[in-house]
Amino acid sequence: MSKALRVGITLFRIDELTHGDMGKVLAMAEMADAKGVDMLSIPDHICFSSDAAKDYPMGPDAFPGTLDEPWYEPLTLLAAIGARTKQILLSTAVMIAPARTAVMLAKQLATLDCISNGRAVPVFGAGWQRAEFDSQNLPFEGRFTHMEEQIQVCRALWSGGPQSFQGKFVQFEDLWSYPLPVQGAALPIWLGLSPSPRNIERMARFADGWLPAMESLEKIKETRDKLSTSLEKHGRDPENFDIRSSLIPVPHKSGGIDFDATFAQAENMKAAGVTVIDTAPTLLTDRLDDLEMILDRLVALRE
């Protein structure tokens, strides 16, 4: 998996920099696009229950923010960004796909791809919070199988109509769903899953890339090797498979972030098989004025 390195940003907890000013969010995206950043991602949560922090898989201390913090619906915000940018790829980190209905999800992604002229690169995940599924009247149990069916439904509908599908969670006959994506049925779908044997097999069958969550570089390299074997078993070329991972902020001994040490992680990340290096600006600074410097350092990683 020796692909050319790409770089990206994730607009995580973005209100910490923009304070609810959506004009500033769009301006950040435009700056990233103009600087040559390859990918921009939006995280996803539909809602939180009062017990969300307690139920968080990585523990309550790792819960990302507060219950009343804004989480903008990713495909809506990406559509606005797509209309204001020219080349940056539009992604999610990650989107809780099975908390959405399959046919509508296919329609939304096709529309985003049309708005952006072929720049949609969604990352699907299965989610962890039952309340999000209950709120949408969708099943929490079986969500991984549901997600697999969603990918198959997207590929089918993006191939043109009429299409029929008979799965455990999704069934329909003779549906037409237009417009088709600019990228057609080849619109890439990545998966953000833990690297269990079952998920590695799932990614090899259905995904075009992997977004690990909090995995060490050693684990990423180990999983990359297992993915290569599984991809080849399914007749797929590992060279066409992406792995995206984020820089880990390194504290400076005098306070703040040590930017040199943080960005120096890139070489080891590339050696582990990472093809897209990502960062969330809010994890590196609380000043919007620092964004240009962060983007310049990020783009320089490709040199």
mmCIF file of C-alpha atoms in Angstrom:
data_model
loop_
_atom_site.group_PDB
_atom_site.id
_atom_site.type_symbol
_atom_site.label_atom_id
_atom_site.label_comp_id
_atom_site.label_asym_id
_atom_site.label_seq_id
_atom_site.Cartn_x
_atom_site.Cartn_y
_atom_site.Cartn_z
ATOM 1 C CA MET A 1 0.000 0.000 0.000
ATOM 2 C CA SER A 2 2.534 2.615 -1.126
ATOM 3 C CA LYS A 3 0.190 5.334 -2.347
ATOM 4 C CA ALA A 4 1.191 8.981 -2.620
ATOM 5 C CA LEU A 5 0.583 10.754 0.673
ATOM 6 C CA ARG A 6 -2.460 12.990 1.027
ATOM 7 C CA VAL A 7 -3.386 15.281 3.915
ATOM 8 C CA GLY A 8 -6.659 16.317 5.503
ATOM 9 C CA ILE A 9 -8.379 18.252 8.257
ATOM 10 C CA THR A 10 -11.334 17.291 10.429
ATOM 11 C CA LEU A 11 -13.658 20.026 11.670
ATOM 12 C CA PHE A 12 -14.011 18.493 15.126
ATOM 13 C CA ARG A 13 -15.576 20.688 17.855
ATOM 14 C CA ILE A 14 -15.253 23.505 15.376
ATOM 15 C CA ASP A 15 -17.312 25.954 17.435
ATOM 16 C CA GLU A 16 -14.297 26.281 19.730
ATOM 17 C CA LEU A 17 -12.696 28.290 16.908
ATOM 18 C CA THR A 18 -15.720 29.760 15.129
ATOM 19 C CA HIS A 19 -18.174 30.293 18.028
ATOM 20 C CA GLY A 20 -21.203 29.400 15.933
ATOM 21 C CA ASP A 21 -20.288 31.639 12.984
ATOM 22 C CA MET A 22 -20.924 29.407 9.965
ATOM 23 C CA GLY A 23 -19.332 31.990 7.699
ATOM 24 C CA LYS A 24 -16.045 31.318 9.496
ATOM 25 C CA VAL A 25 -16.503 27.562 9.066
ATOM 26 C CA LEU A 26 -16.945 28.003 5.316
ATOM 27 C CA ALA A 27 -13.971 30.371 5.209
ATOM 28 C CA MET A 28 -11.829 27.717 6.935
ATOM 29 C CA ALA A 29 -12.850 25.215 4.277
ATOM 30 C CA GLU A 30 -12.078 27.684 1.510
ATOM 31 C CA MET A 31 -8.628 28.356 2.970
ATOM 32 C CA ALA A 32 -7.889 24.628 3.220
ATOM 33 C CA ASP A 33 -8.996 24.187 -0.388
ATOM 34 C CA ALA A 34 -6.847 27.092 -1.593
ATOM 35 C CA LYS A 35 -3.820 25.762 0.321
ATOM 36 C CA GLY A 36 -4.118 22.395 -1.423
ATOM 37 C CA VAL A 37 -5.320 20.266 1.499
ATOM 38 C CA ASP A 38 -6.628 17.045 -0.023
ATOM 39 C CA MET A 39 -9.529 16.138 2.250
ATOM 40 C CA LEU A 40 -11.927 17.762 4.711
ATOM 41 C CA SER A 41 -14.012 15.704 7.141
ATOM 42 C CA ILE A 42 -16.984 16.351 9.396
ATOM 43 C CA PRO A 43 -17.677 14.145 12.452
ATOM 44 C CA ASP A 44 -21.163 12.882 13.183
ATOM 45 C CA HIS A 45 -23.625 12.425 15.994
ATOM 46 C CA ILE A 46 -27.364 12.839 15.504
ATOM 47 C CA CYS A 47 -28.100 13.248 19.213
ATOM 48 C CA PHE A 48 -26.924 12.222 22.679
ATOM 49 C CA SER A 49 -28.729 10.626 25.564
ATOM 50 C CA SER A 50 -28.121 11.827 29.108
ATOM 51 C CA ASP A 51 -26.036 8.680 29.653
ATOM 52 C CA ALA A 52 -23.860 9.133 26.557
ATOM 53 C CA ALA A 53 -20.621 9.914 28.402
ATOM 54 C CA LYS A 54 -21.111 6.974 30.768
ATOM 55 C CA ASP A 55 -21.765 4.646 27.813
ATOM 56 C CA TYR A 56 -18.870 5.902 25.663
ATOM 57 C CA PRO A 57 -16.777 2.864 24.619
ATOM 58 C CA MET A 58 -13.456 4.550 25.451
ATOM 59 C CA GLY A 59 -14.659 5.645 28.879
ATOM 60 C CA PRO A 60 -16.398 8.771 30.200
ATOM 61 C CA ASP A 61 -13.134 10.705 30.530
ATOM 62 C CA ALA A 62 -12.554 10.335 26.775
ATOM 63 C CA PHE A 63 -16.040 11.529 25.804
ATOM 64 C CA PRO A 64 -15.641 14.145 23.036
ATOM 65 C CA GLY A 65 -17.066 17.336 24.490
ATOM 66 C CA THR A 66 -20.328 18.119 26.242
ATOM 67 C CA LEU A 67 -23.890 17.036 25.561
ATOM 68 C CA ASP A 68 -24.904 20.530 24.439
ATOM 69 C CA GLU A 69 -21.992 21.001 22.046
ATOM 70 C CA PRO A 70 -23.010 21.418 18.364
ATOM 71 C CA TRP A 71 -22.468 18.467 16.019
ATOM 72 C CA TYR A 72 -23.477 19.699 12.579
ATOM 73 C CA GLU A 73 -25.161 17.173 10.294
ATOM 74 C CA PRO A 74 -22.202 16.190 8.099
ATOM 75 C CA LEU A 75 -23.765 15.788 4.667
ATOM 76 C CA THR A 76 -25.624 19.090 4.975
ATOM 77 C CA LEU A 77 -22.479 20.971 5.981
ATOM 78 C CA LEU A 78 -20.381 19.168 3.351
ATOM 79 C CA ALA A 79 -22.875 20.224 0.674
ATOM 80 C CA ALA A 80 -22.404 23.869 1.692
ATOM 81 C CA ILE A 81 -18.628 23.412 1.698
ATOM 82 C CA GLY A 82 -18.765 21.647 -1.658
ATOM 83 C CA ALA A 83 -20.512 24.649 -3.174
ATOM 84 C CA ARG A 84 -17.757 26.968 -1.887
ATOM 85 C CA THR A 85 -14.685 24.897 -2.791
ATOM 86 C CA LYS A 86 -13.114 23.497 -5.945
ATOM 87 C CA GLN A 87 -10.908 20.491 -5.275
ATOM 88 C CA ILE A 88 -10.862 19.354 -1.656
ATOM 89 C CA LEU A 89 -12.398 15.905 -1.071
ATOM 90 C CA LEU A 90 -15.453 15.852 1.199
ATOM 91 C CA SER A 91 -15.522 13.173 3.880
ATOM 92 C CA THR A 92 -16.960 12.146 7.237
ATOM 93 C CA ALA A 93 -15.193 11.017 10.394
ATOM 94 C CA VAL A 94 -17.205 8.887 10.810
ATOM 95 C CA MET A 95 -20.846 8.938 9.743
ATOM 96 C CA ILE A 96 -23.138 6.633 11.705
ATOM 97 C CA ALA A 97 -24.588 5.114 8.569
ATOM 98 C CA PRO A 98 -27.046 2.546 10.002
ATOM 99 C CA ALA A 99 -28.767 5.305 12.004
ATOM 100 C CA ARG A 100 -29.974 6.501 8.597
ATOM 101 C CA THR A 101 -32.189 4.780 6.056
ATOM 102 C CA ALA A 102 -30.306 3.184 3.167
ATOM 103 C CA VAL A 103 -32.133 4.613 0.150
ATOM 104 C CA MET A 104 -32.152 8.162 1.535
ATOM 105 C CA LEU A 105 -28.449 7.853 2.389
ATOM 106 C CA ALA A 106 -27.694 6.800 -1.189
ATOM 107 C CA LYS A 107 -29.681 9.805 -2.447
ATOM 108 C CA GLN A 108 -27.914 12.252 -0.122
ATOM 109 C CA LEU A 109 -24.452 11.017 -1.065
ATOM 110 C CA ALA A 110 -25.270 11.098 -4.774
ATOM 111 C CA THR A 111 -26.507 14.671 -4.391
ATOM 112 C CA LEU A 112 -23.363 15.687 -2.480
ATOM 113 C CA ASP A 113 -21.244 14.145 -5.217
ATOM 114 C CA CYS A 114 -23.136 16.123 -7.859
ATOM 115 C CA ILE A 115 -22.875 19.399 -5.928
ATOM 116 C CA SER A 116 -19.119 18.904 -5.512
ATOM 117 C CA ASN A 117 -18.498 17.511 -9.007
ATOM 118 C CA GLY A 118 -17.280 14.137 -7.806
ATOM 119 C CA ARG A 119 -15.572 14.847 -4.467
ATOM 120 C CA ALA A 120 -17.592 12.773 -1.993
ATOM 121 C CA VAL A 121 -15.582 10.232 0.045
ATOM 122 C CA PRO A 122 -17.818 9.156 2.950
ATOM 123 C CA VAL A 123 -16.569 7.092 5.875
ATOM 124 C CA PHE A 124 -19.229 4.829 7.390
ATOM 125 C CA GLY A 125 -19.205 3.571 10.948
ATOM 126 C CA ALA A 126 -21.684 1.440 12.880
ATOM 127 C CA GLY A 127 -22.043 3.684 15.927
ATOM 128 C CA TRP A 128 -22.091 2.842 19.626
ATOM 129 C CA GLN A 129 -25.028 4.782 21.107
ATOM 130 C CA ARG A 130 -28.404 3.040 21.114
ATOM 131 C CA ALA A 131 -30.269 6.345 21.599
ATOM 132 C CA GLU A 132 -29.320 7.545 18.126
ATOM 133 C CA PHE A 133 -30.896 4.473 16.557
ATOM 134 C CA ASP A 134 -33.971 4.563 18.788
ATOM 135 C CA SER A 135 -34.526 8.219 17.889
ATOM 136 C CA GLN A 136 -34.683 7.279 14.200
ATOM 137 C CA ASN A 137 -36.785 4.121 14.722
ATOM 138 C CA LEU A 138 -33.935 2.018 13.345
ATOM 139 C CA PRO A 139 -32.510 -1.166 14.908
ATOM 140 C CA PHE A 140 -29.386 -0.981 17.048
ATOM 141 C CA GLU A 141 -28.903 -4.736 17.053
ATOM 142 C CA GLY A 142 -27.542 -5.969 13.748
ATOM 143 C CA ARG A 143 -26.240 -2.535 12.784
ATOM 144 C CA PHE A 144 -23.055 -3.936 11.222
ATOM 145 C CA THR A 145 -25.059 -6.144 8.865
ATOM 146 C CA HIS A 146 -27.354 -3.190 8.188
ATOM 147 C CA MET A 147 -24.296 -1.108 7.257
ATOM 148 C CA GLU A 148 -23.107 -3.788 4.828
ATOM 149 C CA GLU A 149 -26.536 -3.750 3.199
ATOM 150 C CA GLN A 150 -26.415 0.044 2.974
ATOM 151 C CA ILE A 151 -23.174 -0.134 1.003
ATOM 152 C CA GLN A 152 -24.679 -2.702 -1.349
ATOM 153 C CA VAL A 153 -27.809 -0.568 -1.774
ATOM 154 C CA CYS A 154 -25.715 2.513 -2.553
ATOM 155 C CA ARG A 155 -23.681 0.647 -5.154
ATOM 156 C CA ALA A 156 -26.841 -0.742 -6.750
ATOM 157 C CA LEU A 157 -28.775 2.532 -6.907
ATOM 158 C CA TRP A 158 -25.702 4.422 -8.111
ATOM 159 C CA SER A 159 -25.507 2.011 -11.056
ATOM 160 C CA GLY A 160 -28.822 3.237 -12.477
ATOM 161 C CA GLY A 161 -32.361 1.944 -12.308
ATOM 162 C CA PRO A 162 -34.380 -0.031 -11.917
ATOM 163 C CA GLN A 163 -32.816 -1.851 -8.972
ATOM 164 C CA SER A 164 -34.145 -4.403 -6.491
ATOM 165 C CA PHE A 165 -32.677 -5.503 -3.169
ATOM 166 C CA GLN A 166 -33.678 -8.126 -0.650
ATOM 167 C CA GLY A 167 -31.717 -8.010 2.598
ATOM 168 C CA LYS A 168 -32.423 -8.532 6.267
ATOM 169 C CA PHE A 169 -32.823 -4.797 6.934
ATOM 170 C CA VAL A 170 -33.481 -3.315 3.487
ATOM 171 C CA GLN A 171 -35.911 -4.572 0.857
ATOM 172 C CA PHE A 172 -37.251 -2.915 -2.272
ATOM 173 C CA GLU A 173 -38.320 -3.744 -5.820
ATOM 174 C CA ASP A 174 -37.714 -1.866 -9.064
ATOM 175 C CA LEU A 175 -36.503 1.456 -7.663
ATOM 176 C CA TRP A 176 -35.031 4.311 -9.648
ATOM 177 C CA SER A 177 -32.978 6.883 -7.729
ATOM 178 C CA TYR A 178 -31.457 9.763 -9.671
ATOM 179 C CA PRO A 179 -29.266 11.732 -10.063
ATOM 180 C CA LEU A 180 -26.421 9.267 -10.121
ATOM 181 C CA PRO A 181 -23.168 10.372 -8.460
ATOM 182 C CA VAL A 182 -20.560 11.940 -10.717
ATOM 183 C CA GLN A 183 -18.295 9.079 -9.617
ATOM 184 C CA GLY A 184 -21.055 6.568 -10.323
ATOM 185 C CA ALA A 185 -21.125 3.285 -8.436
ATOM 186 C CA ALA A 186 -17.360 3.662 -7.883
ATOM 187 C CA LEU A 187 -17.893 6.508 -5.386
ATOM 188 C CA PRO A 188 -15.457 5.457 -2.634
ATOM 189 C CA ILE A 189 -16.849 4.366 0.717
ATOM 190 C CA TRP A 190 -14.432 3.925 3.604
ATOM 191 C CA LEU A 191 -15.120 2.245 6.926
ATOM 192 C CA GLY A 192 -14.199 3.422 10.405
ATOM 193 C CA LEU A 193 -14.100 0.187 12.389
ATOM 194 C CA SER A 194 -11.969 -1.526 15.006
ATOM 195 C CA PRO A 195 -9.443 -3.929 13.419
ATOM 196 C CA SER A 196 -11.050 -7.183 14.552
ATOM 197 C CA PRO A 197 -10.727 -10.181 12.210
ATOM 198 C CA ARG A 198 -14.392 -9.849 11.259
ATOM 199 C CA ASN A 199 -14.044 -6.134 10.530
ATOM 200 C CA ILE A 200 -10.878 -6.676 8.489
ATOM 201 C CA GLU A 201 -12.833 -9.132 6.352
ATOM 202 C CA ARG A 202 -15.719 -6.637 6.184
ATOM 203 C CA MET A 203 -13.396 -3.871 4.997
ATOM 204 C CA ALA A 204 -11.756 -6.124 2.418
ATOM 205 C CA ARG A 205 -15.163 -6.947 0.956
ATOM 206 C CA PHE A 206 -16.892 -3.591 1.077
ATOM 207 C CA ALA A 207 -14.526 -0.667 1.718
ATOM 208 C CA ASP A 208 -12.141 1.527 -0.249
ATOM 209 C CA GLY A 209 -10.289 2.740 2.836
ATOM 210 C CA TRP A 210 -9.990 2.474 6.611
ATOM 211 C CA LEU A 211 -10.178 5.158 9.287
ATOM 212 C CA PRO A 212 -8.762 3.727 12.541
ATOM 213 C CA ALA A 213 -9.849 5.161 15.881
ATOM 214 C CA MET A 214 -7.104 5.624 18.472
ATOM 215 C CA GLU A 215 -4.982 2.760 17.149
ATOM 216 C CA SER A 216 -1.206 2.677 17.607
ATOM 217 C CA LEU A 217 1.033 2.788 14.551
ATOM 218 C CA GLU A 218 2.091 -0.770 15.328
ATOM 219 C CA LYS A 219 -1.542 -1.861 15.210
ATOM 220 C CA ILE A 220 -2.128 0.079 11.995
ATOM 221 C CA LYS A 221 0.845 -1.611 10.331
ATOM 222 C CA GLU A 222 -0.269 -5.035 11.542
ATOM 223 C CA THR A 223 -3.789 -4.388 10.247
ATOM 224 C CA ARG A 224 -2.469 -3.067 6.947
ATOM 225 C CA ASP A 225 -0.676 -6.366 6.370
ATOM 226 C CA LYS A 226 -3.785 -8.373 7.251
ATOM 227 C CA LEU A 227 -5.901 -6.158 5.013
ATOM 228 C CA SER A 228 -3.517 -6.725 2.112
ATOM 229 C CA THR A 229 -3.921 -10.477 2.451
ATOM 230 C CA SER A 230 -7.694 -10.252 2.720
ATOM 231 C CA LEU A 231 -8.016 -7.787 -0.161
ATOM 232 C CA GLU A 232 -5.999 -10.060 -2.428
ATOM 233 C CA LYS A 233 -8.193 -12.997 -1.383
ATOM 234 C CA HIS A 234 -11.170 -11.031 -2.698
ATOM 235 C CA GLY A 235 -9.390 -10.174 -5.944
ATOM 236 C CA ARG A 236 -8.720 -6.568 -4.979
ATOM 237 C CA ASP A 237 -5.491 -4.587 -5.260
ATOM 238 C CA PRO A 238 -4.155 -3.417 -1.865
ATOM 239 C CA GLU A 239 -2.447 -0.503 -3.629
ATOM 240 C CA ASN A 240 -5.904 1.005 -4.213
ATOM 241 C CA PHE A 241 -6.849 0.888 -0.523
ATOM 242 C CA ASP A 242 -6.366 3.960 1.717
ATOM 243 C CA ILE A 243 -5.627 4.265 5.425
ATOM 244 C CA ARG A 244 -6.205 7.577 7.177
ATOM 245 C CA SER A 245 -4.900 8.458 10.623
ATOM 246 C CA SER A 246 -4.538 11.601 12.704
ATOM 247 C CA LEU A 247 -1.550 13.380 14.157
ATOM 248 C CA ILE A 248 -1.451 13.143 17.944
ATOM 249 C CA PRO A 249 -0.832 16.563 19.541
ATOM 250 C CA VAL A 250 2.484 16.610 21.427
ATOM 251 C CA PRO A 251 2.561 19.035 24.383
ATOM 252 C CA HIS A 252 5.414 21.546 24.501
ATOM 253 C CA LYS A 253 7.438 21.591 27.712
ATOM 254 C CA SER A 254 6.731 25.302 28.085
ATOM 255 C CA GLY A 255 2.997 24.882 27.449
ATOM 256 C CA GLY A 256 0.823 24.655 24.374
ATOM 257 C CA ILE A 257 1.575 22.335 21.469
ATOM 258 C CA ASP A 258 5.009 21.340 20.175
ATOM 259 C CA PHE A 259 4.258 21.708 16.469
ATOM 260 C CA ASP A 260 7.643 20.399 15.336
ATOM 261 C CA ALA A 261 7.248 17.180 17.328
ATOM 262 C CA THR A 262 3.600 16.817 16.345
ATOM 263 C CA PHE A 263 4.211 17.057 12.614
ATOM 264 C CA ALA A 264 7.391 14.966 12.866
ATOM 265 C CA GLN A 265 5.129 11.939 13.449
ATOM 266 C CA ALA A 266 4.375 11.892 9.729
ATOM 267 C CA GLU A 267 7.379 9.775 8.724
ATOM 268 C CA ASN A 268 6.473 6.960 11.099
ATOM 269 C CA MET A 269 2.845 7.198 10.019
ATOM 270 C CA LYS A 270 3.809 6.789 6.371
ATOM 271 C CA ALA A 271 6.033 3.837 7.254
ATOM 272 C CA ALA A 272 3.062 2.191 8.987
ATOM 273 C CA GLY A 273 1.030 2.415 5.793
ATOM 274 C CA VAL A 274 -0.968 5.586 6.412
ATOM 275 C CA THR A 275 -1.884 7.219 3.088
ATOM 276 C CA VAL A 276 -3.874 10.189 4.431
ATOM 277 C CA ILE A 277 -2.539 12.149 7.423
ATOM 278 C CA ASP A 278 -5.237 14.153 9.152
ATOM 279 C CA THR A 279 -5.469 16.669 11.960
ATOM 280 C CA ALA A 280 -8.217 18.543 13.763
ATOM 281 C CA PRO A 281 -7.176 22.205 14.117
ATOM 282 C CA THR A 282 -9.051 22.488 17.425
ATOM 283 C CA LEU A 283 -6.731 19.883 18.954
ATOM 284 C CA LEU A 284 -3.719 22.046 18.090
ATOM 285 C CA THR A 285 -4.874 25.575 18.868
ATOM 286 C CA ASP A 286 -7.659 27.715 20.293
ATOM 287 C CA ARG A 287 -6.815 30.591 17.929
ATOM 288 C CA LEU A 288 -8.337 30.816 14.467
ATOM 289 C CA ASP A 289 -5.342 32.929 13.430
ATOM 290 C CA ASP A 290 -3.160 29.804 13.712
ATOM 291 C CA LEU A 291 -5.091 27.970 10.996
ATOM 292 C CA GLU A 292 -2.954 29.150 8.087
ATOM 293 C CA MET A 293 0.239 27.998 9.813
ATOM 294 C CA ILE A 294 -1.304 24.595 10.572
ATOM 295 C CA LEU A 295 -2.469 24.152 6.984
ATOM 296 C CA ASP A 296 0.946 25.140 5.619
ATOM 297 C CA ARG A 297 2.672 22.596 7.865
ATOM 298 C CA LEU A 298 0.157 19.942 6.890
ATOM 299 C CA VAL A 299 0.575 20.472 3.150
ATOM 300 C CA ALA A 300 4.371 20.478 3.569
ATOM 301 C CA LEU A 301 4.176 16.851 4.741
ATOM 302 C CA ARG A 302 3.659 15.822 1.107
ATOM 303 C CA GLU A 303 7.005 17.262 0.035
#
